[in-house]
XYZ file of C-alpha atoms in Angstrom:
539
model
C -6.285 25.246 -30.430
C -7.326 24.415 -33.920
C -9.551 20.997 -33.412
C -11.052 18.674 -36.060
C -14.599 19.375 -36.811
C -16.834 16.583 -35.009
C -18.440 14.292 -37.687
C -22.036 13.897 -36.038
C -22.318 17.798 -36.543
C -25.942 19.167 -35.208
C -26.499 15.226 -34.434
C -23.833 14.864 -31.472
C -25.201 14.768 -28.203
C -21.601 14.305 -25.945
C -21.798 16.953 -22.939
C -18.253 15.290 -22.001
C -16.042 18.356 -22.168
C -13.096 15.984 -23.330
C -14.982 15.866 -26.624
C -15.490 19.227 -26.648
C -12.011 20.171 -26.321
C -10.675 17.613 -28.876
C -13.714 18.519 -32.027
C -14.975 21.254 -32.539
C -18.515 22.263 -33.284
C -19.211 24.906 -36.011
C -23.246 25.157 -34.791
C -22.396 25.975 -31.467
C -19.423 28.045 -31.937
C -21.699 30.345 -34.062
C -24.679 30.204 -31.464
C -22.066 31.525 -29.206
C -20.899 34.074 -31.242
C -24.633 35.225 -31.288
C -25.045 35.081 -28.068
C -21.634 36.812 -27.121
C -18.955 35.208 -25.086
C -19.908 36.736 -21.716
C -23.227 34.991 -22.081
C -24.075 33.563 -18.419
C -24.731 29.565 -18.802
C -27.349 29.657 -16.555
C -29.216 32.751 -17.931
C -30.011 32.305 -22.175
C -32.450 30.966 -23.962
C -31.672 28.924 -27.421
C -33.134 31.417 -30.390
C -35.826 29.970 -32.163
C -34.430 30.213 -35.805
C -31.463 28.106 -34.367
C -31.929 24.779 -36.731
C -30.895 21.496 -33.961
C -32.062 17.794 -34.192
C -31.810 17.931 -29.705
C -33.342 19.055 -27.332
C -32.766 22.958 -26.618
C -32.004 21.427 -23.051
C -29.254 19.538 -24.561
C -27.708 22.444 -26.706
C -28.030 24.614 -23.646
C -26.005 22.163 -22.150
C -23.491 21.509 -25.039
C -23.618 25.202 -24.877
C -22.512 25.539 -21.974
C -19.823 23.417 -21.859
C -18.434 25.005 -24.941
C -18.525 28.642 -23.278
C -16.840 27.143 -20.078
C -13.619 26.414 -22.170
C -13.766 29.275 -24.523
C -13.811 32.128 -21.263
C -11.346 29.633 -19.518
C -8.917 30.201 -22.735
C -9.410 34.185 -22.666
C -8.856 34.234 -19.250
C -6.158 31.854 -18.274
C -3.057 34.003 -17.420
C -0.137 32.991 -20.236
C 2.241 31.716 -17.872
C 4.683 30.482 -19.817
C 4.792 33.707 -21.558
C 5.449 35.913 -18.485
C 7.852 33.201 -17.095
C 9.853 33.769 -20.232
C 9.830 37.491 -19.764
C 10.522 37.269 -16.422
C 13.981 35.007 -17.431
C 15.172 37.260 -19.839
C 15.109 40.396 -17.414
C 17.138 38.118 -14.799
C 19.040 36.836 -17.781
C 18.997 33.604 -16.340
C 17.204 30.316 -16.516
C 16.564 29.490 -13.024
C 12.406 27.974 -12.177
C 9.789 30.195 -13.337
C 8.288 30.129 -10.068
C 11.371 30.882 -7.673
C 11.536 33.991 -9.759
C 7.845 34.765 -8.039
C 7.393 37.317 -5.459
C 9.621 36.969 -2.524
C 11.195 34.126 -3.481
C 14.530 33.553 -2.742
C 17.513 34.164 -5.363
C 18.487 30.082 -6.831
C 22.100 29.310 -5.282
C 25.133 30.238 -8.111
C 26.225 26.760 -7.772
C 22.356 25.294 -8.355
C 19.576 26.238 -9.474
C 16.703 25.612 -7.511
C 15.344 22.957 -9.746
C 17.774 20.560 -9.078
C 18.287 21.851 -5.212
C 14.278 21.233 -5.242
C 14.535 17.827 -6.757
C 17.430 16.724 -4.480
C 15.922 18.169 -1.121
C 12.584 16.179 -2.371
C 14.198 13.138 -1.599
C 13.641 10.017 -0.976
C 9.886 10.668 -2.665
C 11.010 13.219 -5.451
C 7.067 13.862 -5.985
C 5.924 17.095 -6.115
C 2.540 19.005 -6.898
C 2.211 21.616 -9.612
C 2.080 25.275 -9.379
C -0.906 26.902 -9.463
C -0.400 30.650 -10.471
C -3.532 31.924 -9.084
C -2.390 30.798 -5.183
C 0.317 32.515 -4.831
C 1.780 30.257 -1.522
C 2.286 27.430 -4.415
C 4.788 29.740 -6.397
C 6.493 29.394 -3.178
C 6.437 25.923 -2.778
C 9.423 23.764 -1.922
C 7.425 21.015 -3.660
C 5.875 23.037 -6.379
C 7.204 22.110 -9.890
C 6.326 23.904 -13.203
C 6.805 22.394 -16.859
C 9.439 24.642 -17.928
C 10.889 23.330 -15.054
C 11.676 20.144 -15.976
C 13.680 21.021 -19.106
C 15.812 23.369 -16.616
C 18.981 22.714 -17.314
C 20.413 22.225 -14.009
C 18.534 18.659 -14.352
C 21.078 18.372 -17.382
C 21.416 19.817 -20.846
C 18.809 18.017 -22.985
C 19.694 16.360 -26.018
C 15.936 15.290 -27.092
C 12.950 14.183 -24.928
C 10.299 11.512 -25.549
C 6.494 13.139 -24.606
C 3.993 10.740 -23.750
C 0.580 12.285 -23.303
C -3.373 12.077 -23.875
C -3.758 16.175 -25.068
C -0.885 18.143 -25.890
C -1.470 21.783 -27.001
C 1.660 22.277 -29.305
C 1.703 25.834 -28.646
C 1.891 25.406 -24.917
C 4.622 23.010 -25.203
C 6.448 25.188 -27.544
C 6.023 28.099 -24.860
C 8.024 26.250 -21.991
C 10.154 24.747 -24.410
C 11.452 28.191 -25.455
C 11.816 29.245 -21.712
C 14.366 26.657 -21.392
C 16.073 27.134 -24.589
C 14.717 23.876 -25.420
C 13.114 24.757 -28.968
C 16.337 22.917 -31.406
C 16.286 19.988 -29.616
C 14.390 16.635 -31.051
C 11.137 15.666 -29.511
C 9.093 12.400 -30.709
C 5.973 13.113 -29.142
C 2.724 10.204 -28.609
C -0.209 11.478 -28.202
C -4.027 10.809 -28.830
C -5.411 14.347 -29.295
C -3.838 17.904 -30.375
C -4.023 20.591 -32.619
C -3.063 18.909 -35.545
C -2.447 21.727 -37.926
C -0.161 23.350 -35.380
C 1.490 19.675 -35.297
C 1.829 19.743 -38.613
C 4.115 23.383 -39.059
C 5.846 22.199 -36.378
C 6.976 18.892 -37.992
C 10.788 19.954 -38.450
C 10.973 20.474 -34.657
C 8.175 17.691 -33.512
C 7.987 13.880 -34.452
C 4.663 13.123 -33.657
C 2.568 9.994 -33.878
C -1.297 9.969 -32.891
C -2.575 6.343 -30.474
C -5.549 5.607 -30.337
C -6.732 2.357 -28.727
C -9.407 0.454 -30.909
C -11.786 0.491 -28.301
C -14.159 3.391 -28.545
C -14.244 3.496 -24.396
C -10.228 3.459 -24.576
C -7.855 6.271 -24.394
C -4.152 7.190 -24.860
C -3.985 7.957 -21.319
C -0.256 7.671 -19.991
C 1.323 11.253 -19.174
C 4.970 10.258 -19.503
C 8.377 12.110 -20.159
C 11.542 10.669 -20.767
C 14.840 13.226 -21.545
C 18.011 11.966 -22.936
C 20.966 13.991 -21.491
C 24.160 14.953 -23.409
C 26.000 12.809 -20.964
C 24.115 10.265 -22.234
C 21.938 10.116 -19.098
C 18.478 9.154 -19.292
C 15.511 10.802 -16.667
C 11.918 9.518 -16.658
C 8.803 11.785 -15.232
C 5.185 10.562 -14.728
C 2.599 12.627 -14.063
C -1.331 13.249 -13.964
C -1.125 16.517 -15.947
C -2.014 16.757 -19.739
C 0.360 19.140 -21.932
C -2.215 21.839 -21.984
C -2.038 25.184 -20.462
C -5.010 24.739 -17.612
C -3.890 21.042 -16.534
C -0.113 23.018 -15.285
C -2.036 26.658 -14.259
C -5.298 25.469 -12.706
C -5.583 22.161 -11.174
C -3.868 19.902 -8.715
C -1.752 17.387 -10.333
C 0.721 15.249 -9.608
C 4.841 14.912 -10.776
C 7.238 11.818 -10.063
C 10.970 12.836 -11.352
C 13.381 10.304 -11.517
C 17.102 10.270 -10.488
C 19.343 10.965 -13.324
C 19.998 6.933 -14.869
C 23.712 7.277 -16.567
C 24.512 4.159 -19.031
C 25.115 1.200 -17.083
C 28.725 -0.168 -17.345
C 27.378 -3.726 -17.017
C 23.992 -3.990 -19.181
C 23.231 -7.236 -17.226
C 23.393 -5.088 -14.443
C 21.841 -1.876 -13.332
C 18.314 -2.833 -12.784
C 16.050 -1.314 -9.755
C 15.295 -3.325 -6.977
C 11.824 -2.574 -7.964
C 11.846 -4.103 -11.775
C 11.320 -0.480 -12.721
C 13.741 -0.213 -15.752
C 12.146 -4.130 -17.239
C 9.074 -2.650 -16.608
C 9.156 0.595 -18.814
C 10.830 -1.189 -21.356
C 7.763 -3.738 -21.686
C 5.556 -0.382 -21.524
C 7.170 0.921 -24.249
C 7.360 -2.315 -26.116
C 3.695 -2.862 -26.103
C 3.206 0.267 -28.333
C 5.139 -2.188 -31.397
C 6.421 1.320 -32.812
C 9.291 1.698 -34.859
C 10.367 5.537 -32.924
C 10.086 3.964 -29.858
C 13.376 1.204 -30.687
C 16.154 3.715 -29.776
C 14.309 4.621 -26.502
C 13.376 1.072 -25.237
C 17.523 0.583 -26.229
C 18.223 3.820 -24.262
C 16.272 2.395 -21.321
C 17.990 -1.124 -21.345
C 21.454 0.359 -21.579
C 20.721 2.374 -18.573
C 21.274 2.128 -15.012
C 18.012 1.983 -12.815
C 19.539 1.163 -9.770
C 18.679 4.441 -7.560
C 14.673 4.258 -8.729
C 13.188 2.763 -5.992
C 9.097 3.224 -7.168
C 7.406 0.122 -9.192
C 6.042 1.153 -12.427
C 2.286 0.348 -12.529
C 1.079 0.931 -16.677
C -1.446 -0.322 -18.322
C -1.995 -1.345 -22.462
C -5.003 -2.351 -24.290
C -5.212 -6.336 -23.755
C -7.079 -9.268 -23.207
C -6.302 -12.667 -22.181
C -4.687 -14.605 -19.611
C -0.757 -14.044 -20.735
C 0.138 -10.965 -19.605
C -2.394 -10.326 -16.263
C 0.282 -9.938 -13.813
C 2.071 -7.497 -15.795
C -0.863 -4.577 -16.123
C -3.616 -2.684 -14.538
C -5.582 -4.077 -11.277
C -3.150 -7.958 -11.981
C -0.213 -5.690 -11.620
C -1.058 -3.769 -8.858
C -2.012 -7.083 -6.989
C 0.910 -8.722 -7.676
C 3.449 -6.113 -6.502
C 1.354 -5.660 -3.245
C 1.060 -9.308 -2.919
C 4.874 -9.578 -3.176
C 6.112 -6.565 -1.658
C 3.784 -5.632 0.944
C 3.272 -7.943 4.158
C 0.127 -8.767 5.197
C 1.564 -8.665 8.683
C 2.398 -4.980 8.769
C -1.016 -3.799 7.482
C -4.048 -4.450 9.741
C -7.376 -5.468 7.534
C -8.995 -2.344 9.414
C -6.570 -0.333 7.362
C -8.462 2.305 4.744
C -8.275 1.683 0.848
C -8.695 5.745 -0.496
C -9.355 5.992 -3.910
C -9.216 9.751 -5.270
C -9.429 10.758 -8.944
C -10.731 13.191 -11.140
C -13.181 11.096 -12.988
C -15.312 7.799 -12.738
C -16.329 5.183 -15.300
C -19.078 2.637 -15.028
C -18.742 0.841 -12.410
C -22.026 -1.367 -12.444
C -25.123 -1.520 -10.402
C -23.651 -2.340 -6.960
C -20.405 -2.262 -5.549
C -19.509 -5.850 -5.435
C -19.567 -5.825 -9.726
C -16.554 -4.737 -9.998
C -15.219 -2.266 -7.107
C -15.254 -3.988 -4.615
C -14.982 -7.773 -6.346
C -11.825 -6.549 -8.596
C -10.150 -3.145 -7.877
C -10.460 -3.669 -3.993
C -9.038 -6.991 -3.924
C -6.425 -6.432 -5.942
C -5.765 -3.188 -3.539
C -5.819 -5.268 -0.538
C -2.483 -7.547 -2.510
C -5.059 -10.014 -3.985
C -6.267 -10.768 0.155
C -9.678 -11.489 -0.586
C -10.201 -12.881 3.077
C -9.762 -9.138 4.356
C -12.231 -7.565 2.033
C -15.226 -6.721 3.975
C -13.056 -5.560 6.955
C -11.396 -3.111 5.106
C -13.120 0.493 4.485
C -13.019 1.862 1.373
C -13.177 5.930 1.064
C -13.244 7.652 -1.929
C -12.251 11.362 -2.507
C -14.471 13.563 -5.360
C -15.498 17.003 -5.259
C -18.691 17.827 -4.832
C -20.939 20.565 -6.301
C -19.923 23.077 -3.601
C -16.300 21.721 -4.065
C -16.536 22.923 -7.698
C -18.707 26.160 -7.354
C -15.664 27.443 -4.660
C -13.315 26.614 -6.489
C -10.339 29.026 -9.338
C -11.540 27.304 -12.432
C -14.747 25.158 -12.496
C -14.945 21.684 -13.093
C -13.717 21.223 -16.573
C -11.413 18.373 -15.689
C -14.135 16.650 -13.988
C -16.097 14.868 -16.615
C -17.703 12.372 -14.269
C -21.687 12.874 -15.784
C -25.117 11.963 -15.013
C -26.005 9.368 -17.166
C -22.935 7.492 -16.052
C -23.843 8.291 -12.183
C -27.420 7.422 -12.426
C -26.720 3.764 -12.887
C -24.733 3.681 -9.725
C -25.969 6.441 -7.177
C -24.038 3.986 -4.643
C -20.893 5.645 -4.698
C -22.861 8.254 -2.694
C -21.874 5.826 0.452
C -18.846 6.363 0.045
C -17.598 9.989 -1.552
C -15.308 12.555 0.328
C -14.756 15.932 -0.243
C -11.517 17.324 -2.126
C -10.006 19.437 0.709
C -6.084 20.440 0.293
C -5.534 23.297 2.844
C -2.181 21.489 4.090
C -0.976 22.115 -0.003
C -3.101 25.414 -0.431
C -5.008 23.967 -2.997
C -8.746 23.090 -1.848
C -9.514 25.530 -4.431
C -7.488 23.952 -7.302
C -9.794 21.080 -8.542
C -7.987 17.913 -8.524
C -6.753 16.205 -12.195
C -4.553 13.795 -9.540
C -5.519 10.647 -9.568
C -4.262 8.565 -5.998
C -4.527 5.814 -4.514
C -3.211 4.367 -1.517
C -3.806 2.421 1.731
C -3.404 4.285 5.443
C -3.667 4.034 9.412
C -7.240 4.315 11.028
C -5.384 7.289 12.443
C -4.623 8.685 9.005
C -0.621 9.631 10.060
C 1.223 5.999 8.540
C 1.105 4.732 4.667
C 1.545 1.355 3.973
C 1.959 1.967 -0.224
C 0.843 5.326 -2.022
C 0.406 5.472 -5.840
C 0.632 8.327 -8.578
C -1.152 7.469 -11.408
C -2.847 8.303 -14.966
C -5.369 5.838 -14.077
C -8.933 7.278 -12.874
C -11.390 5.104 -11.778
C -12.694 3.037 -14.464
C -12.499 -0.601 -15.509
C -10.839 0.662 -19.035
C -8.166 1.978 -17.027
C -7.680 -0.472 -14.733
C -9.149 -4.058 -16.111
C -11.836 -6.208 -15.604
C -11.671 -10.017 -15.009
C -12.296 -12.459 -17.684
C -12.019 -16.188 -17.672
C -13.084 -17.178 -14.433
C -10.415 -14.460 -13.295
C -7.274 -15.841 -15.046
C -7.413 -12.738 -17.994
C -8.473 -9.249 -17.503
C -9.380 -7.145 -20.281
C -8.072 -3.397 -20.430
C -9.098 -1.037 -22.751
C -6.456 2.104 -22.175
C -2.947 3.089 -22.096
C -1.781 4.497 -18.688
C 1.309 5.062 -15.844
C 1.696 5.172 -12.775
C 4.438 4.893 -9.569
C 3.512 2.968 -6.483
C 5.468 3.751 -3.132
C 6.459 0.961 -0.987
C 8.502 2.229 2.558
C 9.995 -1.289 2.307
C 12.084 -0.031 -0.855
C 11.732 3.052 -0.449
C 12.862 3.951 3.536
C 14.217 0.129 4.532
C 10.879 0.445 6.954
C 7.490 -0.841 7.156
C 5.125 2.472 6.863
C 5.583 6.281 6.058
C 4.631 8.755 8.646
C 2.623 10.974 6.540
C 2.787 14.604 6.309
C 0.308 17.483 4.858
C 2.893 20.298 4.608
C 4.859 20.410 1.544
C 7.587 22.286 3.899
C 8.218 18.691 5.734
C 11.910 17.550 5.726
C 12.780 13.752 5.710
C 11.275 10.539 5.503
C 7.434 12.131 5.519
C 5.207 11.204 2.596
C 3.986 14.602 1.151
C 0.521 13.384 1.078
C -1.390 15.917 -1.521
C -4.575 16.069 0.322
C -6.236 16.386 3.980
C -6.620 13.863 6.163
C -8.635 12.693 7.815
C -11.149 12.747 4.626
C -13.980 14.873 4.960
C -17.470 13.270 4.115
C -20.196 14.487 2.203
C -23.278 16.596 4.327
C -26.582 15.503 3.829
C -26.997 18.640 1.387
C -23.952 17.781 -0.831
C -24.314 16.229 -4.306
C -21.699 14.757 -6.295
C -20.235 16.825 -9.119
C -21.448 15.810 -12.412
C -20.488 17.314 -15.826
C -24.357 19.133 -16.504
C -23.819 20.953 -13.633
C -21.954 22.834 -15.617
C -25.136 24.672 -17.048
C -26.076 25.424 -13.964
């Protein structure tokens, strides 16, 4: 991916391997040419003609970083690339990965993208595939990016792309699987490889965000396709539009029904606000490409989308609270969720795949703010309600396909708030095959001491961080919010007509059971684990 050379040059000091993938770094791409690609990280020395205003331990970690995601690159399989080979021999356009080895031929009528979407229901969330574990390929809720331009879903007319990173040759990959490549797609984004942006511009309308915050990001990983029947389908998801985030990790898909054009345009809206909702969403970006999509979005009928939208925008103030971040989340629990059918003993999980500052104890902001808020804004139940948290650890990361690259939690954040040692879990998936697939999912949700009901479950963008989320201001009537991101909340009361989900770890489950993407109960950290952190990378 061609990247834009980092202005600090031999001064920068990020080991964030975000940074690393969006600039590039002529010193260290030569030091790595000396040293040879199949350098070990843990086994070189820095030469000592090698001209740096750091620390050698710093290069060695910058270094290292650098060589993680230039052997992840010559080693990732090209998916897309097979898949597309793979489709012309059948000389058809059925999922890349019911094409995988002894799956089972789609149905002539369907294909089994739209059989898997409708046999997904009431929950239509699915996990992506991960190549490398073959049982995913297999999958009835595995779901591949090709796969949702598949035109059993409907025959695309253009498609709105919503993302932090999108690698334009990636997208173009999976775009030509699906015969996708002539059709108009405005994409937002905050980093990419420009140049490749660039000679796609007759295909591509693209428009960089970035928030003005320096600690802010262009988070949101959002898809909306407009149909030729005039049709409009919304997917969030946790997955960047790069090729490791859909290969190597564990992420996260919502699909939405197909919304037709309402006949009534007073009418039409989800008993959940969801269609108001994504039109304030997309409103809040004040964007002139974005008019005919918020229109699209009003003029269509919502009414079988039964999640809650939960986004977040850069803002401050008292105005808008209830409408993003932690004073969203609390007001739809508050409202929709009854503090009669959830016992205060309940667990509050929080998983994600990378952590902010938090402060120096737990009641700055985690426990004061994002837990409350949780709990439906019941502060009277917060100290009798657990709080787990789910993170890899070291050994998590050292097992695992791919290495911790989306991950970027690092020390110098963690040392300010070794707390969260209390209360880290490790990432185990064996139910979905994937304990080896680090997790880029980001979850939260609130379960049974027994760990088999769900009172809400939520699919989100959103890691844990208070520019992704909000903090309070003004005595607690504003918040302050420094990112964009989205997110779909599960409520059984809207969802199922009943007060829990029964949960279930299989992905083969039938029915009314939450495909929960994890184990449960949550394991905790031994004595001897240590929480992953980005250096360990080096190591």
């Amino acid at each position: 991916m061609a990247k834009d050379e980092c202005s600090f040059g031999r001064k920068c000091y990020r080991l964030n391997p975000i940074h690393f993938r969006e600039y590039s770094h002529a010193h260290l791409n030569d030091l790595i040419e000396q040293l040879g690609l199949n350098t070990r990280s843990d086994s070189f020395e820095i030469p000592s003609s090698f001209k740096t205003e750091l620390s050698h331990d710093v290069v060695k970690q910058q270094v290292a970083v650098v060589l993680s995601i230039k052997k992840h690159k010559a080693m990732a399989s090209d998916y897309a690339a097979s898949v597309s080979g793979q489709s012309s021999a059948a000389g058809s356009s059925s999922s890349s990965h019911s094409r995988a080895k002894e799956a089972k031929p789609a149905d002539n009528k369907k294909s089994s993208v739209l059989s898997k979407w409708e046999n997904a229901a009431p929950f239509h969330f699915f996990m992506t595939v991960v190549p490398n574990i073959p049982q995913t390929l297999e999958e009835r809720l595995s779901i591949s990016l090709a796969d949702l331009y598949d035109e059993s879903l409907g025959e695309i007319e253009e498609s709105l792309q919503i993302n932090f990173m999108i690698d334009v040759n990636f997208l173009m990959k999976n775009l030509a699987v699906s015969k996708c490549l002539d059709k108009p797609l405005l994409a937002l984004y905050e980093t990419s490889n420009v140049e490749d942006l660039k000679s796609r511009k007759n295909m591509i309308k693209a428009v960089c965000v970035k928030p003005k915050s320096m600690f802010g990001h262009h988070h949101t990983k959002m898809s909306i396709f407009l149909y030729k029947d005039k049709s409009i389908r919304v997917v969030v998801s946790t997955a960047n539009l790069i090729e490791e985030d859909w290969n190597d990790y564990s992420q996260g898909v919502w699909i939405s029904p197909s919304c037709p054009p309402a006949l009534d345009k007073s009418k039409g809206e989800s008993c959940s606000g969801f269609r108001s909702a994504l039109a304030s969403y997309l409103g809040a970006y004040k964007l002139k490409d974005l008019e005919k999509w918020i229109q699209l979005v009003q003029g269509a009928d919502f009414s079988q989308v039964k999640v809650c939208l939960v986004a977040s925008v850069p803002s401050t103030g008292s105005s808008e609270v209830r409408k993003w971040g932690l004073g969203r989340v609390g007001c739809v629990l508050q409202k929709l969720v009854s503090a009669e059918v959830v016992e205060p003993n309940w667990p509050l999980v929080v998983q994600c795949s990378s952590i902010g500052s938090l402060g120096s104890m737990p009641s700055d902001w985690l426990e004061s703010q994002l837990k409350v808020a949780m709990l439906g804004n019941a502060r009277n139940t917060q100290s009798k309600t657990p709080l787990l948290m789910v993170y890899p650890c070291l050994k998590d990361v050292k097992d695992s396909l791919s290495g911790g690259g989306c991950l970027p939690y690092s020390f110098a954040t963690h040392r300010n708030q070794t707390w969260l040692t209390e209360f880290v879990h490790k990432w185990r998936a064996d139910g979905r095959k994937r304990s080896r697939a680090m997790p880029h999912i980001k979850t939260y949700c609130r379960l049974s001491p027994d760990w088999k009901k769900a009172a809400w479950f939520l699919l989100t963008s959103s890691n844990l961080s208070k520019a992704a989320w909000g903090r309070s201001t003004h005595q607690g009537k504003g918040q302050n919010i420094l990112s964009y991101e989205a997110g779909v909340l599960f409520i059984p009361q809207l969802m199922i007509q009943k007060n829990h989900f029964d949960i279930s770890h299989l992905a083969s489950q039938e029915g009314e059971k939450l495909p929960f993407p994890f184990d449960l109960p949550p394991v905790k950290y031994e004595s001897s684990d240590k929480l992953w952190v980005a250096e360990y990378m080096v190591q």
